mmCIF file of C-alpha atoms and ligand atoms in Angstrom:
data_model
loop_
_atom_site.group_PDB
_atom_site.id
_atom_site.type_symbol
_atom_site.label_atom_id
_atom_site.label_comp_id
_atom_site.label_asym_id
_atom_site.label_seq_id
_atom_site.Cartn_x
_atom_site.Cartn_y
_atom_site.Cartn_z
ATOM 1 C CA MET L 1 20.647 -32.547 9.648
ATOM 2 C CA GLY L 2 18.140 -31.680 6.940
ATOM 3 C CA ASP L 3 18.506 -29.376 3.989
ATOM 4 C CA ARG L 4 18.078 -25.625 3.993
ATOM 5 C CA CYS L 5 15.046 -24.391 2.122
ATOM 6 C CA VAL L 6 13.537 -21.143 0.959
ATOM 7 C CA PHE L 7 9.752 -21.256 1.126
ATOM 8 C CA LEU L 8 8.124 -18.891 -1.329
ATOM 9 C CA ASP L 9 4.695 -17.368 -1.394
ATOM 10 C CA ARG L 10 3.451 -17.374 -4.993
ATOM 11 C CA ASP L 11 1.376 -14.281 -5.845
ATOM 12 C CA ARG L 12 3.212 -10.939 -5.677
ATOM 13 C CA THR L 13 6.338 -12.798 -4.558
ATOM 14 C CA VAL L 14 7.201 -15.043 -7.519
ATOM 15 C CA ILE L 15 4.577 -14.058 -10.090
ATOM 16 C CA GLU L 16 2.313 -11.099 -10.738
ATOM 17 C CA ASP L 17 -1.118 -11.172 -9.138
ATOM 18 C CA PRO L 18 -3.900 -10.201 -11.502
ATOM 19 C CA GLY L 19 -6.566 -11.137 -8.935
ATOM 20 C CA TYR L 20 -7.633 -14.763 -9.076
ATOM 21 C CA LEU L 21 -5.168 -16.272 -11.507
ATOM 22 C CA THR L 22 -6.973 -19.006 -13.425
ATOM 23 C CA GLU L 23 -5.299 -19.085 -16.854
ATOM 24 C CA PRO L 24 -1.739 -20.198 -17.679
ATOM 25 C CA ASP L 25 -1.533 -17.290 -20.136
ATOM 26 C CA ALA L 26 -1.717 -14.851 -17.219
ATOM 27 C CA VAL L 27 1.372 -16.273 -15.489
ATOM 28 C CA LYS L 28 4.124 -13.654 -15.482
ATOM 29 C CA LEU L 29 7.267 -13.873 -13.364
ATOM 30 C CA LEU L 30 8.114 -10.743 -11.394
ATOM 31 C CA PRO L 31 11.354 -9.002 -12.443
ATOM 32 C CA GLY L 32 14.540 -10.617 -11.134
ATOM 33 C CA VAL L 33 12.825 -13.779 -9.876
ATOM 34 C CA GLY L 34 14.845 -16.083 -12.146
ATOM 35 C CA LEU L 35 18.152 -14.562 -11.016
ATOM 36 C CA ALA L 36 17.201 -14.612 -7.339
ATOM 37 C CA LEU L 37 16.015 -18.226 -7.300
ATOM 38 C CA LYS L 38 18.940 -19.459 -9.387
ATOM 39 C CA SER L 39 21.348 -17.892 -6.899
ATOM 40 C CA LEU L 40 19.596 -19.507 -3.947
ATOM 41 C CA ARG L 41 19.556 -22.868 -5.722
ATOM 42 C CA GLN L 42 23.272 -22.626 -6.454
ATOM 43 C CA ALA L 43 23.896 -21.858 -2.798
ATOM 44 C CA GLY L 44 22.234 -25.160 -1.910
ATOM 45 C CA PHE L 45 18.770 -24.065 -0.843
ATOM 46 C CA LYS L 46 15.732 -26.118 -1.758
ATOM 47 C CA LEU L 47 12.919 -24.050 -3.257
ATOM 48 C CA VAL L 48 9.333 -24.754 -2.231
ATOM 49 C CA VAL L 49 6.314 -22.642 -3.147
ATOM 50 C CA VAL L 50 3.521 -22.523 -0.544
ATOM 51 C CA THR L 51 0.350 -20.814 -1.729
ATOM 52 C CA ASN L 52 -3.234 -20.334 -0.535
ATOM 53 C CA GLN L 53 -5.570 -21.039 -3.448
ATOM 54 C CA SER L 54 -9.045 -20.212 -2.213
ATOM 55 C CA ALA L 55 -10.092 -19.749 -5.876
ATOM 56 C CA ILE L 56 -10.619 -23.526 -5.854
ATOM 57 C CA ALA L 57 -12.945 -23.392 -2.823
ATOM 58 C CA ARG L 58 -14.763 -20.479 -4.464
ATOM 59 C CA GLY L 59 -15.364 -22.481 -7.631
ATOM 60 C CA LEU L 60 -13.257 -20.206 -9.836
ATOM 61 C CA LEU L 61 -10.628 -22.823 -10.586
ATOM 62 C CA THR L 62 -10.224 -26.591 -10.454
ATOM 63 C CA GLU L 63 -7.177 -28.430 -9.137
ATOM 64 C CA GLU L 64 -6.466 -29.462 -12.751
ATOM 65 C CA GLY L 65 -6.627 -25.812 -13.817
ATOM 66 C CA LEU L 66 -4.262 -24.856 -11.005
ATOM 67 C CA ASP L 67 -1.883 -27.591 -12.122
ATOM 68 C CA ARG L 68 -1.785 -26.040 -15.624
ATOM 69 C CA VAL L 69 -1.015 -22.643 -14.105
ATOM 70 C CA HIS L 70 1.814 -24.161 -12.072
ATOM 71 C CA GLN L 71 3.179 -26.053 -15.075
ATOM 72 C CA GLU L 72 3.450 -22.732 -16.889
ATOM 73 C CA MET L 73 5.164 -21.138 -13.873
ATOM 74 C CA ARG L 74 7.649 -24.044 -13.756
ATOM 75 C CA ARG L 75 8.241 -23.693 -17.518
ATOM 76 C CA GLN L 76 9.039 -19.986 -17.214
ATOM 77 C CA LEU L 77 11.334 -20.616 -14.247
ATOM 78 C CA GLY L 78 12.986 -23.409 -16.240
ATOM 79 C CA ASP L 79 13.892 -20.811 -18.893
ATOM 80 C CA HIS L 80 16.031 -19.198 -16.174
ATOM 81 C CA GLY L 81 17.567 -22.524 -15.163
ATOM 82 C CA VAL L 82 15.455 -22.762 -12.006
ATOM 83 C CA GLN L 83 13.688 -25.890 -10.806
ATOM 84 C CA LEU L 84 11.323 -25.890 -7.866
ATOM 85 C CA ASP L 85 11.521 -28.810 -5.462
ATOM 86 C CA ALA L 86 7.803 -28.692 -4.779
ATOM 87 C CA ILE L 87 4.649 -26.600 -4.894
ATOM 88 C CA TYR L 88 2.198 -26.921 -2.019
ATOM 89 C CA TYR L 89 -1.197 -25.270 -2.277
ATOM 90 C CA CYS L 90 -4.174 -24.985 0.048
ATOM 91 C CA PRO L 91 -7.465 -25.170 -1.880
ATOM 92 C CA TYR L 92 -9.634 -24.770 1.224
ATOM 93 C CA HIS L 93 -11.521 -21.767 2.540
ATOM 94 C CA PRO L 94 -14.214 -21.744 5.249
ATOM 95 C CA GLU L 95 -16.426 -19.495 3.099
ATOM 96 C CA GLY L 96 -15.964 -21.516 -0.078
ATOM 97 C CA THR L 97 -18.882 -22.435 -2.322
ATOM 98 C CA VAL L 98 -17.582 -25.852 -3.406
ATOM 99 C CA GLU L 99 -18.561 -28.226 -0.625
ATOM 100 C CA LEU L 100 -15.465 -30.403 -0.890
ATOM 101 C CA TYR L 101 -13.216 -27.428 -0.139
ATOM 102 C CA ALA L 102 -15.484 -25.234 2.005
ATOM 103 C CA HIS L 103 -13.721 -25.668 5.331
ATOM 104 C CA ASP L 104 -10.685 -24.401 7.146
ATOM 105 C CA SER L 105 -7.394 -26.244 7.075
ATOM 106 C CA GLN L 106 -4.098 -26.415 8.906
ATOM 107 C CA ASP L 107 -2.528 -25.785 5.508
ATOM 108 C CA ARG L 108 -4.098 -22.374 5.077
ATOM 109 C CA LYS L 109 -1.575 -19.644 5.856
ATOM 110 C CA PRO L 110 -1.054 -18.088 8.412
ATOM 111 C CA ARG L 111 -1.121 -21.666 9.706
ATOM 112 C CA PRO L 112 2.167 -23.464 9.042
ATOM 113 C CA GLY L 113 0.727 -26.792 7.784
ATOM 114 C CA MET L 114 2.194 -26.668 4.275
ATOM 115 C CA LEU L 115 5.667 -25.764 5.557
ATOM 116 C CA LEU L 116 5.628 -28.501 8.186
ATOM 117 C CA ARG L 117 4.477 -31.097 5.664
ATOM 118 C CA ALA L 118 7.125 -30.003 3.153
ATOM 119 C CA ALA L 119 9.769 -30.223 5.893
ATOM 120 C CA SER L 120 8.897 -33.811 6.666
ATOM 121 C CA GLU L 121 8.481 -34.873 3.008
ATOM 122 C CA HIS L 122 11.646 -33.148 1.742
ATOM 123 C CA ASN L 123 13.996 -33.496 4.731
ATOM 124 C CA ILE L 124 14.081 -29.752 5.434
ATOM 125 C CA ASP L 125 15.768 -28.201 8.446
ATOM 126 C CA LEU L 126 13.243 -25.490 9.386
ATOM 127 C CA PRO L 127 15.420 -23.366 11.714
ATOM 128 C CA ARG L 128 17.955 -22.966 8.889
ATOM 129 C CA SER L 129 15.243 -22.172 6.362
ATOM 130 C CA TRP L 130 13.486 -19.008 5.272
ATOM 131 C CA MET L 131 9.985 -17.914 4.319
ATOM 132 C CA ILE L 132 9.612 -15.117 1.762
ATOM 133 C CA GLY L 133 6.256 -13.520 1.068
ATOM 134 C CA ASP L 134 4.429 -10.252 0.637
ATOM 135 C CA SER L 135 1.736 -10.567 3.279
ATOM 136 C CA PRO L 136 1.621 -10.768 7.088
ATOM 137 C CA ARG L 137 0.091 -14.245 6.837
ATOM 138 C CA ASP L 138 3.238 -15.454 5.051
ATOM 139 C CA MET L 139 5.396 -14.044 7.844
ATOM 140 C CA GLU L 140 3.238 -15.646 10.534
ATOM 141 C CA ALA L 141 3.274 -19.033 8.790
ATOM 142 C CA GLY L 142 7.067 -18.846 8.500
ATOM 143 C CA GLN L 143 7.484 -17.854 12.126
ATOM 144 C CA ARG L 144 5.127 -20.590 13.345
ATOM 145 C CA ALA L 145 7.144 -23.141 11.378
ATOM 146 C CA GLY L 146 10.340 -21.875 13.023
ATOM 147 C CA CYS L 147 11.850 -20.252 9.924
ATOM 148 C CA ARG L 148 13.370 -16.825 9.484
ATOM 149 C CA THR L 149 11.213 -14.465 7.471
ATOM 150 C CA ILE L 150 11.588 -11.869 4.735
ATOM 151 C CA ARG L 151 8.759 -9.596 3.697
ATOM 152 C CA VAL L 152 8.707 -8.362 0.119
ATOM 153 C CA ARG L 153 7.052 -5.000 0.244
ATOM 154 C CA HIS L 154 6.359 -3.623 -3.206
ATOM 155 C CA ALA L 155 6.412 0.084 -3.949
ATOM 156 C CA ALA L 156 2.674 -0.105 -4.665
ATOM 157 C CA GLY L 157 1.980 -0.700 -0.949
ATOM 158 C CA THR L 158 0.562 2.435 0.639
ATOM 159 C CA GLU L 159 1.805 3.845 3.935
ATOM 160 C CA ALA L 160 -1.632 3.178 5.421
ATOM 161 C CA ALA L 161 -1.363 -0.487 4.512
ATOM 162 C CA VAL L 162 2.155 -0.568 5.931
ATOM 163 C CA GLU L 163 1.005 0.827 9.270
ATOM 164 C CA GLN L 164 -2.003 -1.453 9.389
ATOM 165 C CA ASP L 165 0.048 -4.614 9.827
ATOM 166 C CA GLU L 166 3.063 -3.205 11.637
ATOM 167 C CA ASP L 167 2.438 -5.727 14.436
ATOM 168 C CA VAL L 168 3.593 -8.566 12.162
ATOM 169 C CA GLN L 169 7.359 -8.300 12.222
ATOM 170 C CA ALA L 170 9.447 -9.963 9.569
ATOM 171 C CA ASP L 171 13.135 -10.535 10.242
ATOM 172 C CA PHE L 172 13.878 -8.478 7.137
ATOM 173 C CA THR L 173 11.878 -6.314 4.756
ATOM 174 C CA VAL L 174 12.997 -5.845 1.171
ATOM 175 C CA ARG L 175 11.634 -4.490 -2.101
ATOM 176 C CA ASN L 176 11.903 -7.575 -4.295
ATOM 177 C CA LEU L 177 13.028 -11.170 -4.476
ATOM 178 C CA VAL L 178 16.542 -10.250 -5.625
ATOM 179 C CA ASP L 179 17.087 -8.258 -2.428
ATOM 180 C CA ALA L 180 15.580 -11.121 -0.426
ATOM 181 C CA ALA L 181 18.096 -13.531 -1.979
ATOM 182 C CA ARG L 182 20.893 -11.081 -1.163
ATOM 183 C CA VAL L 183 19.826 -11.050 2.491
ATOM 184 C CA ILE L 184 19.693 -14.854 2.686
ATOM 185 C CA LEU L 185 23.069 -15.318 1.030
ATOM 186 C CA ARG L 186 24.649 -12.636 3.212
ATOM 187 C CA GLU L 187 23.163 -14.106 6.405
ATOM 188 C CA SER L 188 24.293 -17.582 5.357
ATOM 189 C CA GLY L 189 27.808 -16.389 4.604
ATOM 190 C CA GLU L 190 27.383 -17.524 1.009
ATOM 191 C CA GLY L 191 28.539 -14.375 -0.740
ATOM 192 C CA ALA L 192 26.450 -11.991 -2.796
ATOM 193 C CA ILE L 193 24.509 -11.938 -6.005
ATOM 194 C CA THR L 194 24.937 -9.440 -8.751
ATOM 195 C CA ALA L 195 21.868 -8.218 -10.549
ATOM 196 C CA ALA L 196 21.956 -8.569 -14.314
ATOM 197 C CA GLY L 197 23.181 -5.346 -15.876
ATOM 198 C CA GLU L 198 24.318 -3.909 -12.553
ATOM 199 C CA SER L 199 27.959 -4.550 -13.314
ATOM 200 C CA ALA L 200 30.171 -6.511 -15.663
ATOM 201 C CA ALA L 201 30.584 -9.274 -13.109
ATOM 202 C CA PRO L 202 29.022 -12.635 -14.033
ATOM 203 C CA VAL L 203 25.451 -13.149 -12.918
ATOM 204 C CA GLY L 204 24.973 -15.567 -10.061
ATOM 205 C CA VAL L 205 26.526 -16.323 -6.746
ATOM 206 C CA VAL L 206 30.035 -15.093 -6.060
ATOM 207 C CA SER L 207 31.922 -18.333 -5.651
ATOM 208 C CA GLN L 208 34.134 -17.276 -2.741
ATOM 209 C CA PRO L 209 32.200 -17.546 0.522
ATOM 210 C CA ALA L 210 32.130 -14.211 2.302
ATOM 211 C CA ALA L 211 33.358 -13.953 5.856
ATOM 212 C CA LYS L 212 30.659 -14.681 8.408
ATOM 213 C CA PRO L 213 28.869 -11.379 9.113
ATOM 214 C CA PRO L 214 29.555 -9.910 12.537
ATOM 215 C CA PRO L 215 26.763 -10.234 15.106
ATOM 216 C CA GLU L 216 26.299 -6.503 15.526
ATOM 217 C CA ALA L 217 23.624 -4.477 13.759
ATOM 218 C CA LYS L 218 24.044 -4.236 10.014
ATOM 219 C CA ILE L 219 23.055 -0.592 9.833
ATOM 220 C CA THR L 220 24.423 1.387 6.954
ATOM 221 C CA GLU L 221 24.168 5.022 6.010
ATOM 222 C CA GLU L 222 21.883 4.296 3.061
ATOM 223 C CA MET L 223 19.217 2.751 5.306
ATOM 224 C CA SER L 224 16.069 4.730 5.989
ATOM 225 C CA ASP L 225 14.882 5.370 9.563
ATOM 226 C CA GLY L 226 12.317 2.585 9.157
ATOM 227 C CA GLN L 227 14.970 0.087 8.068
ATOM 228 C CA VAL L 228 17.213 1.068 10.982
ATOM 229 C CA LEU L 229 14.314 0.578 13.385
ATOM 230 C CA ARG L 230 13.529 -2.829 11.902
ATOM 231 C CA GLU L 231 17.186 -3.871 12.176
ATOM 232 C CA ILE L 232 17.223 -2.862 15.849
ATOM 233 C CA LEU L 233 13.984 -4.782 16.451
ATOM 234 C CA ARG L 234 15.490 -7.822 14.726
ATOM 235 C CA LEU L 235 18.515 -7.712 17.012
ATOM 236 C CA LEU L 236 16.322 -7.368 20.096
ATOM 237 C CA ARG L 237 14.286 -10.374 18.998
ATOM 238 C CA GLN L 238 17.474 -12.369 18.451
ATOM 239 C CA MET L 239 18.675 -11.403 21.943
ATOM 240 C CA ALA L 240 15.371 -12.459 23.475
ATOM 241 C CA ARG L 241 15.605 -15.797 21.634
ATOM 242 C CA ALA L 242 19.154 -16.474 22.815
ATOM 243 C CA PRO L 243 19.430 -19.900 24.438
ATOM 244 C CA ALA L 244 19.799 -19.916 28.212
ATOM 245 C CA GLY L 245 23.326 -20.191 29.493
ATOM 246 C CA THR L 246 25.036 -19.033 26.313
ATOM 247 C CA ASP L 247 24.268 -15.461 25.388
ATOM 248 C CA PHE L 248 22.784 -12.371 26.936
ATOM 249 C CA SER L 249 19.088 -12.818 27.694
ATOM 250 C CA ALA L 250 16.884 -9.767 28.167
ATOM 251 C CA LEU L 251 14.470 -11.867 30.237
ATOM 252 C CA ARG L 252 17.202 -12.952 32.641
ATOM 253 C CA LEU L 253 18.314 -9.362 33.063
ATOM 254 C CA VAL L 254 14.761 -8.377 34.046
ATOM 255 C CA ALA L 255 14.617 -11.373 36.411
ATOM 256 C CA ALA L 256 17.865 -10.248 38.049
ATOM 257 C CA ILE L 257 16.547 -6.702 38.540
ATOM 258 C CA PHE L 258 13.360 -7.956 40.199
ATOM 259 C CA GLN L 259 15.410 -10.371 42.333
ATOM 260 C CA LEU L 260 17.552 -7.475 43.537
ATOM 261 C CA LEU L 261 14.471 -5.407 44.403
ATOM 262 C CA ALA L 262 13.019 -8.393 46.276
ATOM 263 C CA PHE L 263 16.207 -8.656 48.381
ATOM 264 C CA VAL L 264 16.091 -4.929 49.170
ATOM 265 C CA ALA L 265 12.452 -5.141 50.292
ATOM 266 C CA LEU L 266 13.186 -8.252 52.363
ATOM 267 C CA ALA L 267 16.258 -6.682 53.964
ATOM 268 C CA TRP L 268 14.269 -3.578 54.892
ATOM 269 C CA GLY L 269 11.575 -5.762 56.412
ATOM 270 C CA LEU L 270 14.049 -7.812 58.440
ATOM 271 C CA LEU L 271 15.750 -4.694 59.767
ATOM 272 C CA ASN L 272 12.452 -3.172 60.804
ATOM 273 C CA ILE L 273 10.591 -6.017 62.463
ATOM 274 C CA PRO L 274 8.054 -4.257 64.662
ATOM 275 C CA ALA L 275 8.468 -4.813 68.391
ATOM 276 C CA ALA L 276 5.488 -5.685 70.587
ATOM 277 C CA GLY L 277 3.276 -2.657 71.069
ATOM 278 C CA THR L 278 4.514 -0.862 67.929
ATOM 279 C CA ASN L 279 2.086 1.702 66.593
ATOM 280 C CA TYR L 280 -0.304 0.664 63.858
ATOM 281 C CA PRO L 281 1.217 2.621 60.875
ATOM 282 C CA SER L 282 4.668 1.045 61.439
ATOM 283 C CA TYR L 283 3.088 -2.386 61.630
ATOM 284 C CA VAL L 284 1.244 -1.807 58.327
ATOM 285 C CA SER L 285 4.346 -0.523 56.502
ATOM 286 C CA TRP L 286 6.344 -3.556 57.710
ATOM 287 C CA HIS L 287 3.627 -5.873 56.397
ATOM 288 C CA LEU L 288 3.576 -3.977 53.114
ATOM 289 C CA ALA L 289 7.350 -4.392 52.719
ATOM 290 C CA MET L 290 7.138 -8.145 53.295
ATOM 291 C CA VAL L 291 4.245 -8.568 50.859
ATOM 292 C CA THR L 292 6.149 -6.480 48.277
ATOM 293 C CA ALA L 293 9.252 -8.645 48.776
ATOM 294 C CA GLY L 294 7.155 -11.756 48.152
ATOM 295 C CA ALA L 295 5.539 -10.293 45.030
ATOM 296 C CA LEU L 296 8.886 -9.159 43.602
ATOM 297 C CA GLN L 297 10.339 -12.608 44.272
ATOM 298 C CA LEU L 298 7.446 -14.220 42.365
ATOM 299 C CA ILE L 299 7.939 -11.848 39.407
ATOM 300 C CA ALA L 300 11.680 -12.564 39.389
ATOM 301 C CA LEU L 301 11.013 -16.321 39.383
ATOM 302 C CA THR L 302 8.494 -15.932 36.553
ATOM 303 C CA PHE L 303 10.974 -14.082 34.332
ATOM 304 C CA PHE L 304 13.692 -16.562 35.202
ATOM 305 C CA ILE L 305 11.477 -19.522 34.230
ATOM 306 C CA LEU L 306 10.482 -17.759 30.987
ATOM 307 C CA SER L 307 14.139 -17.183 30.109
ATOM 308 C CA ARG L 308 14.890 -20.888 30.681
ATOM 309 C CA GLN L 309 12.043 -21.954 28.352
ATOM 310 C CA ARG L 310 13.326 -20.017 25.341
HETATM 311 MG MG1 LIG K 401 1.189 -13.119 -1.919
#
């Protein structure tokens, strides 16, 4: 079994985003990033940054320039005792102006190329890993790689922007990387982290592993309506993903309902087989019942097959 990893988007997740970041001087860690990543590291997670860098394709930055930016980011993280396992970047963009980079790539998020490559090069177990980012493309890349996802949604995000991409569902939505780390540690049964200054307790991971969280919804009174809704959606998605033969499957329940309806339609048809010389309307309704039974049976089979494939 491979290692657990937390994949991190770079801009607005780990560091501030001043637009196209081209100078090491402009690198600034977001608040709490050092604490969050140190806690995850101590809990045994690998840390891999995956970032789209179309500035290179647009001619605003060279790969050497990007390397200097990343060296500065590593240096600042090092001040917090954090070491990244790797940084993967995608310099390509189909509308780039630098010919070498002016094309699409499997690495460009929302495609999962960088995550898949990192998994094979760093022995990472994707289903036990997480993707954290601030944009829907980060969530999609994480989901396509088979990871769980956490969306960092900063206070600056407007409601309009929130509604715009509501169709991209992260497993969790939080306000910053510290909260994201809390979610991961809680879900992994690793304990909790304590934000610096929040209490007198030492900063870092609580050494005693917490009891495994119960499978039911983790809905608390402090949660807003939106958070409650997202938690319910997360549970429904987990139920739909449940392996066949082990847990409740929503798809199999639907299949069973359609199967029952098919039996009812078939039974009605068998009990009402028209005798020779039956009037035309009775003959038509009998035919209709049999066709309905067949259609319901097909739908039931379809849902059953779908539930087996999950
Ligand atoms: Mg970002």
